CSV table of C-alpha atoms in Angstrom, one decimal:
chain,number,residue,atom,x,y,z
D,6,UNK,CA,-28.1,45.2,9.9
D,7,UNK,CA,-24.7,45.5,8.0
D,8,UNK,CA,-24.9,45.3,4.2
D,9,UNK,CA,-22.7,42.2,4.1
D,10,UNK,CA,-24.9,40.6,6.4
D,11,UNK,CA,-28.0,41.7,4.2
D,12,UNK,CA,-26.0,40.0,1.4
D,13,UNK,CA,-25.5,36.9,2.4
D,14,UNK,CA,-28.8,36.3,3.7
D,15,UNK,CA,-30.3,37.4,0.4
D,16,UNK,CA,-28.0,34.8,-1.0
D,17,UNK,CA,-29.0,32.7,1.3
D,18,UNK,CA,-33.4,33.7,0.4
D,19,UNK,CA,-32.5,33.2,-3.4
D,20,UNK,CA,-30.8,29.9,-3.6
D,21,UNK,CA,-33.8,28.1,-1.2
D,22,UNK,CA,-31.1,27.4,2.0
D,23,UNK,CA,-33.3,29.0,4.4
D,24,UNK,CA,-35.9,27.1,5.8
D,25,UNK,CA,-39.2,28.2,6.4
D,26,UNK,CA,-39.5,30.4,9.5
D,27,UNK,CA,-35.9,32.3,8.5
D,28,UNK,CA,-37.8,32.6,4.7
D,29,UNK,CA,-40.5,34.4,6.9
D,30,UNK,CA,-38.3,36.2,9.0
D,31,UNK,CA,-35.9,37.4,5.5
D,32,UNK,CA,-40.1,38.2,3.6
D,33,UNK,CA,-41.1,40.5,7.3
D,34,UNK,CA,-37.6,42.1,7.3
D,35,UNK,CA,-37.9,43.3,3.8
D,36,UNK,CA,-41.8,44.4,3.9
D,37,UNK,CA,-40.2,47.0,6.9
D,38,UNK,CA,-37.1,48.0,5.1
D,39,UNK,CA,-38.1,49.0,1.6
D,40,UNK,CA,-34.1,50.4,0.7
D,41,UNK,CA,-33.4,46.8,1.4
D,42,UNK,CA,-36.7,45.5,-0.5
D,43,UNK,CA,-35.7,47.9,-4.5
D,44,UNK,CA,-32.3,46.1,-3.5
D,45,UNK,CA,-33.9,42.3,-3.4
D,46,UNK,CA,-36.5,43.1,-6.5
D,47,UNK,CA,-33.3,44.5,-8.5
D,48,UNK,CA,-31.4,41.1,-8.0
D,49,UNK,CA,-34.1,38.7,-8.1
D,50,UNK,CA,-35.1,39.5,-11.2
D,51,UNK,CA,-31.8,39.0,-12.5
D,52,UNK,CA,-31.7,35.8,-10.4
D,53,UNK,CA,-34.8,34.7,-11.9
D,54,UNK,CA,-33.9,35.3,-15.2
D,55,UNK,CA,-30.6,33.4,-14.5
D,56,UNK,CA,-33.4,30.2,-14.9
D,57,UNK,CA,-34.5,31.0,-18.4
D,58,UNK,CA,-31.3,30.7,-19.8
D,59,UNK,CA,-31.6,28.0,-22.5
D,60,UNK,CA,-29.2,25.3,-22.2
D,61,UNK,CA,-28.5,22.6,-25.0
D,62,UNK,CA,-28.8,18.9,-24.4
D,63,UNK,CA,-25.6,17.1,-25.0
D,64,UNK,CA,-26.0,15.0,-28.0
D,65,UNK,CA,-25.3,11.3,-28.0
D,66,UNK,CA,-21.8,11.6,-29.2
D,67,UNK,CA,-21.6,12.1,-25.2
D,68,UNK,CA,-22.8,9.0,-24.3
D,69,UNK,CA,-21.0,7.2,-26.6
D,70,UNK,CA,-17.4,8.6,-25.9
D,71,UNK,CA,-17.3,8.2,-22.0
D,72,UNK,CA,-18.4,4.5,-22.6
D,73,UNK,CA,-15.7,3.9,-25.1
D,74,UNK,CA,-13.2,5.7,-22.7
D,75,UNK,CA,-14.6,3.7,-19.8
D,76,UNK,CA,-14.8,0.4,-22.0
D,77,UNK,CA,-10.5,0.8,-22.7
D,78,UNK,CA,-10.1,1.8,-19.3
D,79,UNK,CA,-11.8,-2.0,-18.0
D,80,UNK,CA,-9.9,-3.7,-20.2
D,81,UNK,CA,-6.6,-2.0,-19.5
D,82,UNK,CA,-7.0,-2.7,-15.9
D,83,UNK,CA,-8.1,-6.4,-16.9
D,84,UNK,CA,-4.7,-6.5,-18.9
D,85,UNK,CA,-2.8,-4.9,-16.1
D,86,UNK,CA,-3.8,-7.9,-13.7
D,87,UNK,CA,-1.9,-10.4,-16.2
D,88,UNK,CA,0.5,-8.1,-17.7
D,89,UNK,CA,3.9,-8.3,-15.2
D,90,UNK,CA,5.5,-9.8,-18.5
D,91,UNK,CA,4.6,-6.7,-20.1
D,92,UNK,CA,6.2,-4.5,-17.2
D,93,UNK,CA,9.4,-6.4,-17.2
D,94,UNK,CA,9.4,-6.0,-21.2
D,95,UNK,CA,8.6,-2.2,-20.9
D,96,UNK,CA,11.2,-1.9,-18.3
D,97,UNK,CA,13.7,-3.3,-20.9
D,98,UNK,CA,12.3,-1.3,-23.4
D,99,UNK,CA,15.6,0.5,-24.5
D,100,UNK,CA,16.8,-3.0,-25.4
D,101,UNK,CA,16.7,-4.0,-28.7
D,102,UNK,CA,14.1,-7.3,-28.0
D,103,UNK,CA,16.4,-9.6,-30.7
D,104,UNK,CA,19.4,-8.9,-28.4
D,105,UNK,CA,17.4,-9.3,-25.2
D,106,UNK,CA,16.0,-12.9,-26.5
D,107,UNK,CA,19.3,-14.3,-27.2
D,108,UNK,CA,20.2,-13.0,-23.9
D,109,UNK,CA,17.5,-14.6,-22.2
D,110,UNK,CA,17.9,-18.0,-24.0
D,111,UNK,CA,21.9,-17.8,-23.4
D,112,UNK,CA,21.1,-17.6,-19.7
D,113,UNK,CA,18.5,-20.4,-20.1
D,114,UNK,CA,21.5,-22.6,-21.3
D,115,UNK,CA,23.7,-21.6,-19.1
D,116,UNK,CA,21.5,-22.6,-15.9
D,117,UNK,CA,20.1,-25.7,-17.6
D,118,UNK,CA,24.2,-26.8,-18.3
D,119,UNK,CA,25.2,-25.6,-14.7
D,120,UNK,CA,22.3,-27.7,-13.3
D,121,UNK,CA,23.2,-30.8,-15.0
D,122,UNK,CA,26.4,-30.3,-14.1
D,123,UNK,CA,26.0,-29.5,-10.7
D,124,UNK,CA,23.5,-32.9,-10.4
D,125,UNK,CA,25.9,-35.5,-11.8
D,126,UNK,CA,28.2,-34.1,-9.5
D,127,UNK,CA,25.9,-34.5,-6.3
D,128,UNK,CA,25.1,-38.0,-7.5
D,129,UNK,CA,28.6,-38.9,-8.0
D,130,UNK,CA,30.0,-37.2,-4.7
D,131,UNK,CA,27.1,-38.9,-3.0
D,132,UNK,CA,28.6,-42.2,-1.5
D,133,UNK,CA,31.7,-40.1,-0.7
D,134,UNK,CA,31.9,-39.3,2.5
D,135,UNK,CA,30.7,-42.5,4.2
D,136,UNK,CA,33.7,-44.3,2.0
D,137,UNK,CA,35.7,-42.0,3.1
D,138,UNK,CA,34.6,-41.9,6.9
D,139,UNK,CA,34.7,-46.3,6.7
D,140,UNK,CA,38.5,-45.7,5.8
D,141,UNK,CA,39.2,-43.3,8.6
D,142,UNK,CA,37.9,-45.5,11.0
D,143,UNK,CA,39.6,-48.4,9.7
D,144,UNK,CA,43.1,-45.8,10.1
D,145,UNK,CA,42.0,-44.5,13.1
D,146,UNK,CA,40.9,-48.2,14.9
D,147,UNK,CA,44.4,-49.3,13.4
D,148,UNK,CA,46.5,-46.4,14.6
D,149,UNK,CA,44.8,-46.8,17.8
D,150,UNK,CA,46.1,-50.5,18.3
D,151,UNK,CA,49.1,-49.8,17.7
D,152,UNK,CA,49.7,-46.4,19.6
D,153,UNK,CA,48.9,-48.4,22.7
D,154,UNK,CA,51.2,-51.1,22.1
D,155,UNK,CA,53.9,-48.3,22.0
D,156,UNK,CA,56.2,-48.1,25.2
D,157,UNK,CA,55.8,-43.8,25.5
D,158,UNK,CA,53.0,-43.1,27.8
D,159,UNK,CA,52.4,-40.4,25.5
D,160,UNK,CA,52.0,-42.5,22.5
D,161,UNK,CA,49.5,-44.6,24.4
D,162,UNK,CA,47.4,-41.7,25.6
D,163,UNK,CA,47.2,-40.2,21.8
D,164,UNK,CA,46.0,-43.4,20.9
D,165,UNK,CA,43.4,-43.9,23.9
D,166,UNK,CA,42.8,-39.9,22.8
D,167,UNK,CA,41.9,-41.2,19.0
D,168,UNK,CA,39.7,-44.0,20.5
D,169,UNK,CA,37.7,-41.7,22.2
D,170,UNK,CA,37.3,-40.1,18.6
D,171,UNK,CA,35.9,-43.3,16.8
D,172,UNK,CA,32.4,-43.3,16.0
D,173,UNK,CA,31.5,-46.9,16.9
D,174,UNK,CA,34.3,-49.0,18.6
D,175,UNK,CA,34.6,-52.8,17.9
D,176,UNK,CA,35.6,-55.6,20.2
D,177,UNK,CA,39.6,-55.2,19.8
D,178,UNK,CA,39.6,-51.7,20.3
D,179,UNK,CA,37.4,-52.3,23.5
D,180,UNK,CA,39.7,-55.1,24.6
D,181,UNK,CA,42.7,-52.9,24.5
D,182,UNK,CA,41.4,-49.9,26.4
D,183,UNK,CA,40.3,-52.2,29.1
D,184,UNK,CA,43.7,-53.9,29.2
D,185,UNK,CA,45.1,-50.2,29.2
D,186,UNK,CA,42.5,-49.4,31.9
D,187,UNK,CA,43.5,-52.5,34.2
D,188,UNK,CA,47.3,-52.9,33.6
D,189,UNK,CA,48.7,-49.8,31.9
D,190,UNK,CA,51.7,-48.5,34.3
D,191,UNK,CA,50.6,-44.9,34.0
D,192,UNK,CA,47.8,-43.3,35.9
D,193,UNK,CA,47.3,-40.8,33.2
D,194,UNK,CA,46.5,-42.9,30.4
D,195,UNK,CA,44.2,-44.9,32.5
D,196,UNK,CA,42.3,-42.0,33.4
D,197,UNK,CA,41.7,-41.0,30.0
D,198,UNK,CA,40.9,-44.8,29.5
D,199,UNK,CA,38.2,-44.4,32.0
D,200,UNK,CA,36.7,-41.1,29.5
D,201,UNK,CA,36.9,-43.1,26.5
D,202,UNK,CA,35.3,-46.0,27.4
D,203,UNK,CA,32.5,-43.7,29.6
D,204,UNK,CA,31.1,-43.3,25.9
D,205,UNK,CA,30.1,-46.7,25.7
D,206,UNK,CA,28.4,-47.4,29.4
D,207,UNK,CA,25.2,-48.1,27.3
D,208,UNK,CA,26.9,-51.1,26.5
D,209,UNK,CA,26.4,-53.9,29.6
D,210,UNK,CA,29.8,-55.3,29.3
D,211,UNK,CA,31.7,-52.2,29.5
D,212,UNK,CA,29.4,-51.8,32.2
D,213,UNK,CA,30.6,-54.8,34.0
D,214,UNK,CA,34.1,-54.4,32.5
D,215,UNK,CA,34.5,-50.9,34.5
D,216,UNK,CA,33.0,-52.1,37.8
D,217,UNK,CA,35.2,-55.1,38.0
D,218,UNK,CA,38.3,-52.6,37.2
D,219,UNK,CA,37.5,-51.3,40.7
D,220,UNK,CA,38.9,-53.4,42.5
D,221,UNK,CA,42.0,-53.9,40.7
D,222,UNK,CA,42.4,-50.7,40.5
D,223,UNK,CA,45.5,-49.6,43.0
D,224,UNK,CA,45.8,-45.7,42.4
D,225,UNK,CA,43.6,-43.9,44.7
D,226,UNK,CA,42.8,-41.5,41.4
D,227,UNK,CA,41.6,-43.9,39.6
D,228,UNK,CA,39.8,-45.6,41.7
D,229,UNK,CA,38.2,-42.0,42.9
D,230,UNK,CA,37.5,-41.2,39.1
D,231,UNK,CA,35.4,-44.9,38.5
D,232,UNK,CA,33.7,-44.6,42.1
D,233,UNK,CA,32.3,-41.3,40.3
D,234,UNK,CA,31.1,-42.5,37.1
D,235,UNK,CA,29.8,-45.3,39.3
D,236,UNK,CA,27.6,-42.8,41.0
D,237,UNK,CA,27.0,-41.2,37.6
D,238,UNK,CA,25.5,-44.5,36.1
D,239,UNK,CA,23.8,-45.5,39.7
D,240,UNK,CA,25.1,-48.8,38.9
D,241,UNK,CA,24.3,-51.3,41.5
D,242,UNK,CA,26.3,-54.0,40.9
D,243,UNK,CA,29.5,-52.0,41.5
D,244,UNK,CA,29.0,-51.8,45.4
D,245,UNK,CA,30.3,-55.7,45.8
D,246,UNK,CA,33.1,-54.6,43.5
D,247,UNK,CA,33.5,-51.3,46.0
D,248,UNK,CA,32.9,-53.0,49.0
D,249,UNK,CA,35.4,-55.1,48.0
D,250,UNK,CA,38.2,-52.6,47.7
D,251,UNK,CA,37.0,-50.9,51.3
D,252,UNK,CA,37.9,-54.4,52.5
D,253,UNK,CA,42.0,-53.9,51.8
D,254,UNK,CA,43.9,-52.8,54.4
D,255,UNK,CA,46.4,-50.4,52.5
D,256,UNK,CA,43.6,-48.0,51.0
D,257,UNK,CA,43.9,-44.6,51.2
D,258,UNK,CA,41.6,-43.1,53.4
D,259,UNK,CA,39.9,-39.9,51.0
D,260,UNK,CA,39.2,-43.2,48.9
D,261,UNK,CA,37.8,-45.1,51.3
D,262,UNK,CA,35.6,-42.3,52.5
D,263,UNK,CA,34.8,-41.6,48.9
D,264,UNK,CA,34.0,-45.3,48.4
D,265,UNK,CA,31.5,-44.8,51.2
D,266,UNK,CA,29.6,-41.9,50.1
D,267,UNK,CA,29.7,-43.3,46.9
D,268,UNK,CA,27.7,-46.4,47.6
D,269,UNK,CA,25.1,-44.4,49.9
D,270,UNK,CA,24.5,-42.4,46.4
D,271,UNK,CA,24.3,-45.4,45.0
D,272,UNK,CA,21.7,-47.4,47.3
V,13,UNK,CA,-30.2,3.3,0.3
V,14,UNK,CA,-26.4,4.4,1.6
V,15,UNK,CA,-24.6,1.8,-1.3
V,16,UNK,CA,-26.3,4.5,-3.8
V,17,UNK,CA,-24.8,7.7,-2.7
V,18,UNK,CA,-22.5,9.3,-5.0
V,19,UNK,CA,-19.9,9.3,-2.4
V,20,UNK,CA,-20.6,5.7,-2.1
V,21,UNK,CA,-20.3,5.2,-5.5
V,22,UNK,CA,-16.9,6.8,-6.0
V,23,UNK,CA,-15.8,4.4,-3.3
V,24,UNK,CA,-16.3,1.7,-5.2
V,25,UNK,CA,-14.6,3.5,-8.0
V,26,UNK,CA,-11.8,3.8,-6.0
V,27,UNK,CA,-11.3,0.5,-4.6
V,28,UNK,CA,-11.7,-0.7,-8.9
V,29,UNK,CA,-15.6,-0.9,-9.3
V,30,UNK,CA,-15.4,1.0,-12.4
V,31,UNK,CA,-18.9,0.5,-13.6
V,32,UNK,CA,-20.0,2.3,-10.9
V,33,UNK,CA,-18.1,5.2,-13.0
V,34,UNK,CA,-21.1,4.9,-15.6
V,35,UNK,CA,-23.8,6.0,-13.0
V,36,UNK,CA,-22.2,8.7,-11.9
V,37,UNK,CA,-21.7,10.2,-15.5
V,38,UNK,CA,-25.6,9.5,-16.3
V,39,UNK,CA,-26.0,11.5,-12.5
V,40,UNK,CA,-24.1,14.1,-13.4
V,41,UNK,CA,-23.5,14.9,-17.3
V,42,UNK,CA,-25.7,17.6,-17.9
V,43,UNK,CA,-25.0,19.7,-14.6
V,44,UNK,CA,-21.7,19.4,-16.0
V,45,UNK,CA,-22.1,20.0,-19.3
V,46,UNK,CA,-24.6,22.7,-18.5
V,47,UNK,CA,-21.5,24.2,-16.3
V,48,UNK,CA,-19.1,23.9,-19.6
V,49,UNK,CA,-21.9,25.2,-21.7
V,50,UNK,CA,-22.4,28.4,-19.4
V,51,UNK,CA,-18.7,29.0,-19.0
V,52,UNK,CA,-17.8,28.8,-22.8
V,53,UNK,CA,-21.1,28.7,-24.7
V,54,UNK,CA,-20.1,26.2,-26.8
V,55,UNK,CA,-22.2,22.7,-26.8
V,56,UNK,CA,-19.4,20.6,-28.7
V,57,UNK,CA,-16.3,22.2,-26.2
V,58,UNK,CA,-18.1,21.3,-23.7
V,59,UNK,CA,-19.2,17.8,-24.4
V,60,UNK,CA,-15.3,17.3,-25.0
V,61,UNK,CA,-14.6,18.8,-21.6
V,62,UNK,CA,-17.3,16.6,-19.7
V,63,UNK,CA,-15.3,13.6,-21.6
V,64,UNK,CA,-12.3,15.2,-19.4
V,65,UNK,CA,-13.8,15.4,-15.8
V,66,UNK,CA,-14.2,11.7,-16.3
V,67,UNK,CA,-11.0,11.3,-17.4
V,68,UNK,CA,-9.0,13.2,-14.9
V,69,UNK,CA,-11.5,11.3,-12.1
V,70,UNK,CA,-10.6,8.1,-13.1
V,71,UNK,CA,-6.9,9.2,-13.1
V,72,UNK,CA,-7.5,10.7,-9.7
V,73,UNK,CA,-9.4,8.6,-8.3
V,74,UNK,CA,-6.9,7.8,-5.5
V,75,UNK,CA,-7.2,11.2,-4.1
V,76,UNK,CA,-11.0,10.9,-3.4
V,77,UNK,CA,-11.2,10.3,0.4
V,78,UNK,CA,-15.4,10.6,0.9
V,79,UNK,CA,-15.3,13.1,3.4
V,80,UNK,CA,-16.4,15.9,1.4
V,81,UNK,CA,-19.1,15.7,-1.1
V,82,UNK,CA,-18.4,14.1,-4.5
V,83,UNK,CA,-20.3,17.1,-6.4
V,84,UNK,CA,-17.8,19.6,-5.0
V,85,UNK,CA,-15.3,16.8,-5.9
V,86,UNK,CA,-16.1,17.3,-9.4
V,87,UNK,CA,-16.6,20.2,-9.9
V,88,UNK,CA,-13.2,21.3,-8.5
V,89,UNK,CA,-12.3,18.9,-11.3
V,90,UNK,CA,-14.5,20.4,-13.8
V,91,UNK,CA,-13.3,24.1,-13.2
V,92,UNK,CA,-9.5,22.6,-13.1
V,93,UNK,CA,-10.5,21.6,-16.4
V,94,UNK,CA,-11.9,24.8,-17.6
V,95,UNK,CA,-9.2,26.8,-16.4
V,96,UNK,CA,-6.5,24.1,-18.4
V,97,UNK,CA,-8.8,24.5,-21.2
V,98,UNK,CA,-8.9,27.9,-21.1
V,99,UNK,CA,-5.3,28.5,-21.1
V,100,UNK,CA,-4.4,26.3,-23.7
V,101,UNK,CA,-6.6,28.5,-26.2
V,102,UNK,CA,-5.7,31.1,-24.5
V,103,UNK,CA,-4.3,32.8,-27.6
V,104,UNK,CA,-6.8,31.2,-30.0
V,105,UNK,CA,-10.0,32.7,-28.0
V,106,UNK,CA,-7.8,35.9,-27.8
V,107,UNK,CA,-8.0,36.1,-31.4
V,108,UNK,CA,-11.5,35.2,-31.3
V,109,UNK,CA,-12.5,37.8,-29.4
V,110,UNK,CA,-10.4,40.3,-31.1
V,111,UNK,CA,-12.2,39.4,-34.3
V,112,UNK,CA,-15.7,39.1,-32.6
V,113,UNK,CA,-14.6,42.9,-31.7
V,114,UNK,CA,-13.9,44.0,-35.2
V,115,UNK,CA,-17.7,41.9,-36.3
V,116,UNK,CA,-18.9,44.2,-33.7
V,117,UNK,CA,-17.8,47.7,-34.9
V,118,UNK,CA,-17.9,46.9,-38.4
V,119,UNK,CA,-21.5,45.7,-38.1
V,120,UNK,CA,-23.2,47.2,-34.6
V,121,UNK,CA,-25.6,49.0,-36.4
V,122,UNK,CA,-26.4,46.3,-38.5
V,123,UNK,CA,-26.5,43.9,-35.8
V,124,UNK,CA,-28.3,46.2,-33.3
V,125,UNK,CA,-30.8,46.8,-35.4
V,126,UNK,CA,-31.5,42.7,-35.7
V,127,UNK,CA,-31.5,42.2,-32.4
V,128,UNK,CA,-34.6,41.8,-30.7
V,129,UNK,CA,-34.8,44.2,-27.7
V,130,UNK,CA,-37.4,42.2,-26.1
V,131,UNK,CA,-35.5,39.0,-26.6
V,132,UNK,CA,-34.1,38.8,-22.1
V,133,UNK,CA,-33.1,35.6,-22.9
V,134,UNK,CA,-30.3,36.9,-25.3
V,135,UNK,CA,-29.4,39.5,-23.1
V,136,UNK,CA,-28.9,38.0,-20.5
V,137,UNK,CA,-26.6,35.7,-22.3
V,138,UNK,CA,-24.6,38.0,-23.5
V,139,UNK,CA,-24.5,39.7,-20.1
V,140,UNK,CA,-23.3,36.6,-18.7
V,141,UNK,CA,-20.6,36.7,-21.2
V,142,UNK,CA,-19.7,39.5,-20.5
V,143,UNK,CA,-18.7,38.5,-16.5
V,144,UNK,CA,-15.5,37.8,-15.7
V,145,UNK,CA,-14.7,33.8,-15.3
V,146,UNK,CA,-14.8,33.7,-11.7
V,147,UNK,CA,-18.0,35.5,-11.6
V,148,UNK,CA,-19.5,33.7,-14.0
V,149,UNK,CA,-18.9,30.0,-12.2
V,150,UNK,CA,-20.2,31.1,-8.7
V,151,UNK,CA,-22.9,32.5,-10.1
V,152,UNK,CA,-23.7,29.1,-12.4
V,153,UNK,CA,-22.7,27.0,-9.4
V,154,UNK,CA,-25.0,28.3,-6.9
V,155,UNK,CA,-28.0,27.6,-8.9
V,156,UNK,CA,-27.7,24.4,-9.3
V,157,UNK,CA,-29.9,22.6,-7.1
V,158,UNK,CA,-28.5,20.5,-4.6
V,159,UNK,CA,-25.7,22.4,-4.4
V,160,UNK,CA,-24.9,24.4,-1.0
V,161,UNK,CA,-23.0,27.7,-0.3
V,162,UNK,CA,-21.0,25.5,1.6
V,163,UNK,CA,-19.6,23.2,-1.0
V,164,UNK,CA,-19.4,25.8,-3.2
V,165,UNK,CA,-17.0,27.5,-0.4
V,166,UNK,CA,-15.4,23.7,-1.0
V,167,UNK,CA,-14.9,23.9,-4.7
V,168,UNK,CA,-13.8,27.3,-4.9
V,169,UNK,CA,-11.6,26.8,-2.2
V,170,UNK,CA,-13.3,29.9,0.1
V,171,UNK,CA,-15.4,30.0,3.6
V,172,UNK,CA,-19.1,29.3,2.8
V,173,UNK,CA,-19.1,33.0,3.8
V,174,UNK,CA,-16.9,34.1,1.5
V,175,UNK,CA,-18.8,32.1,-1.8
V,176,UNK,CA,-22.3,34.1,-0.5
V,177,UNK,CA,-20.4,37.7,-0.7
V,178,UNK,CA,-19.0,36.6,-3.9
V,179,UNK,CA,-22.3,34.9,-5.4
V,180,UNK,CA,-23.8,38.2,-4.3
V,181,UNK,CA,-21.4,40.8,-6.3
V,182,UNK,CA,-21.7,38.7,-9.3
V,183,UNK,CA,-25.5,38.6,-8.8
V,184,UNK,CA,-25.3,42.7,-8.8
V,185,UNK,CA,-22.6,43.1,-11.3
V,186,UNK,CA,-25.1,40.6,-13.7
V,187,UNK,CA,-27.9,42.6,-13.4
V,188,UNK,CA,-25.8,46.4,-13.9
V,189,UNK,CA,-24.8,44.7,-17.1
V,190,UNK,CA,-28.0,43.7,-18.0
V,191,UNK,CA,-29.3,47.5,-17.4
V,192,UNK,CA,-26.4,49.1,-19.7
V,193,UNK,CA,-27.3,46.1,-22.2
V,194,UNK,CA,-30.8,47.3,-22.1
V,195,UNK,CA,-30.0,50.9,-22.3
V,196,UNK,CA,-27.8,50.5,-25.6
């Protein structure tokens, strides 16, 4: 066996990390290599003398220390639980804490005064907008009136253009795109008649207001463009009011066979 | 049985148990101090440095994963310690020694002639002294019970092998001062 082998499993004998049969094997190896055996008894002597060495017992001053040490360390870590105050103040440290106070309270001011301000303001702006949207309808309800009483087909489609734009329209304004719609000389503005007042179909009488159009209607566009909100609504009551038109002998014939499909929709 | 292992324990440490700390000290403290004591001979030194294995465990506490054993844990620590120790006073236990040298020729006859031959014990002390520092701590470490060649591998950061072949020349280097000492 090498030396270095020998070695370690001395070391190994010595310190008790053999167990039984390799302790058996290590006592038999030596008892039939005694060069190996003076080397053992030299070392384990000193080993075993290793165990006599007299070692102190650590007084009570010890004790007392590491529970005074591990007492501040508790309540440092109880302290560092509540302490982001602390934190913030050490990371401020190089300011001079006067300076940083009256900082601190100027800001306070400052937000409490810009808050104030800022909710006076809200409560006064408040009714604002509905004021102000009241008055452009009123404007805009006006303008339309009389934009349609104007004699440029252009004026009159602006104003059937801001009708369309007004939130809820009221019986005048609903009176005057229908007349528009039924009598206006241009087939443009009627057709944007027909758009505006397609905003209101929930109501029944522009309902019934657009279905009797039909049949005074004499272009063939218009008539095409109500026979398709017709179809759009699925109203009903519109097919007298179509049949009715298929019944004059001058229609044009893509209206008449747009009448058609249009009430077969319909039905 | 498993919430009671030191590794266990250290655990809880770790996650912010720290009363757990305490058993661990009472566990430990006079392995530890014994280790100081043997290194440095000196009880009060080394009650300050058992103080300082707590202290730098607590402080690295994070860096404890439980995979190896907490005893080599700590005693990496404690010979981390020992070493900072030891080179902080470097130049005081310099002097020391140089003036322990001058006690000794001044007074060896003196001193010899006090000294009980018979006295192995005191011998072997001083031959233990007289080891270098790394000799000195594998030798202390692997006869502390409960302590394998394995861990001590761990602390001293060496194969198992390697601790054994080192534990061993210390061993013989021990005992060939212990012969001169006995000689003089």
């Amino acid at each position: 066996m090498e030396q270095e082998k020998f070695d370690i499993w001395m070391m190994e004998y010595l310190s008790g990390e053999l167990d039984e049969n390799r302790q058996l094997e290590f006592e038999n190896y030596l008892q039939e290599h005694q060069k190996r055996k003076d080397d053992f008894d030299t070392l384990s002597v000193a080993w075993n003398e290793m165990d006599r060495a007299k070692i102190p017992e650590p007084s009570e001053k010890m004790d007392t220390a590491f529970f005074d040490m591990l007492g501040s360390e508790k309540e440092m870590k109880k302290h560092e639980k509540f302490s982001w105050f602390l934190s913030l103040q050490s990371y401020f440290g190089p300011i001079r804490k006067p300076q940083f106070a009256f900082g601190m309270l100027l800001l306070s001011i400052g937000l409490g005064i810009g808050y104030l301000f800022n909710s006076n303001k809200s409560n006064v702006t408040e009714p604002g907008p509905v004021i102000v949207n009241n008055e452009t309808e009123k404007v805009r309800e006006q303008l339309v009136l009389t934009l349609l009483a104007q004699p440029s087909a252009n004026k009159r489609l602006q104003a059937v253009n801001e009708a369309s734009k007004l939130n809820d329209a009221n019986e005048h304004i609903m009176k005057a795109l229908f007349t528009t719609l039924n009598h206006d000389p241009n087939i443009n503005v009627r057709l944007v008649a027909i758009e505006s007042l397609a905003k209101y179909v929930e109501n029944p009488e522009v309902r019934m207001g657009l279905v009797k159009s039909i049949a005074m209607q004499d272009s063939p566009l218009v008539q095409i463009a109500l026979a398709d909100l017709m179809v759009a609504l699925q109203e009903k009551t519109s097919i007298d009011s179509m049949k009715r038109l298929l019944q004059q002998p001058d229609i044009d014939k893509t209206v008449k066979q747009k009448l058609e499909e249009s009430i077969n929709h319909i039905i | 049985m498993h919430q009671l292992t030191d590794n266990a324990l250290m655990l809880k440490v770790k996650s912010g148990d720290l009363d757990k700390l305490g058993l661990l000290y009472e566990r430990h403290k006079k392995r530890l101090f014994g280790f100081f004591y043997n290194m440095n001979g000196n009880a009060s030194t080394s009650e300050d440095l058992v103080q300082n294995v707590f202290v730098r465990i607590l402080k690295y506490k994070h860096t404890f994963t439980g995979e190896g054993s907490f005893s080599a844990w700590m005693f990496r620590t404690a010979r981390n310690v020992n070493n900072d120790h030891y080179k902080k006073y470097k130049k005081e236990a310099h002097q020391a020694e140089l003036s322990s040298v001058e006690y000794k020729l001044e007074d060896e006859s003196r001193l010899n002639a006090k000294m009980d031959k018979s006295d192995e014990i005191g011998q072997l002390s001083r031959a233990m002294n007289q080891l270098p520092p790394e000799k000195r701590e594998v030798l202390i470490l692997s006869k502390y019970k409960g302590i394998k060649f394995s861990e001590i591998g761990e602390i001293l950061g060496c194969s198992e092998g390697a601790a054994k072949v080192k534990a061993h020349r210390a061993l013989k280097d021990l005992r060939t001062i212990f012969l001169q000492l006995e000689t003089k």
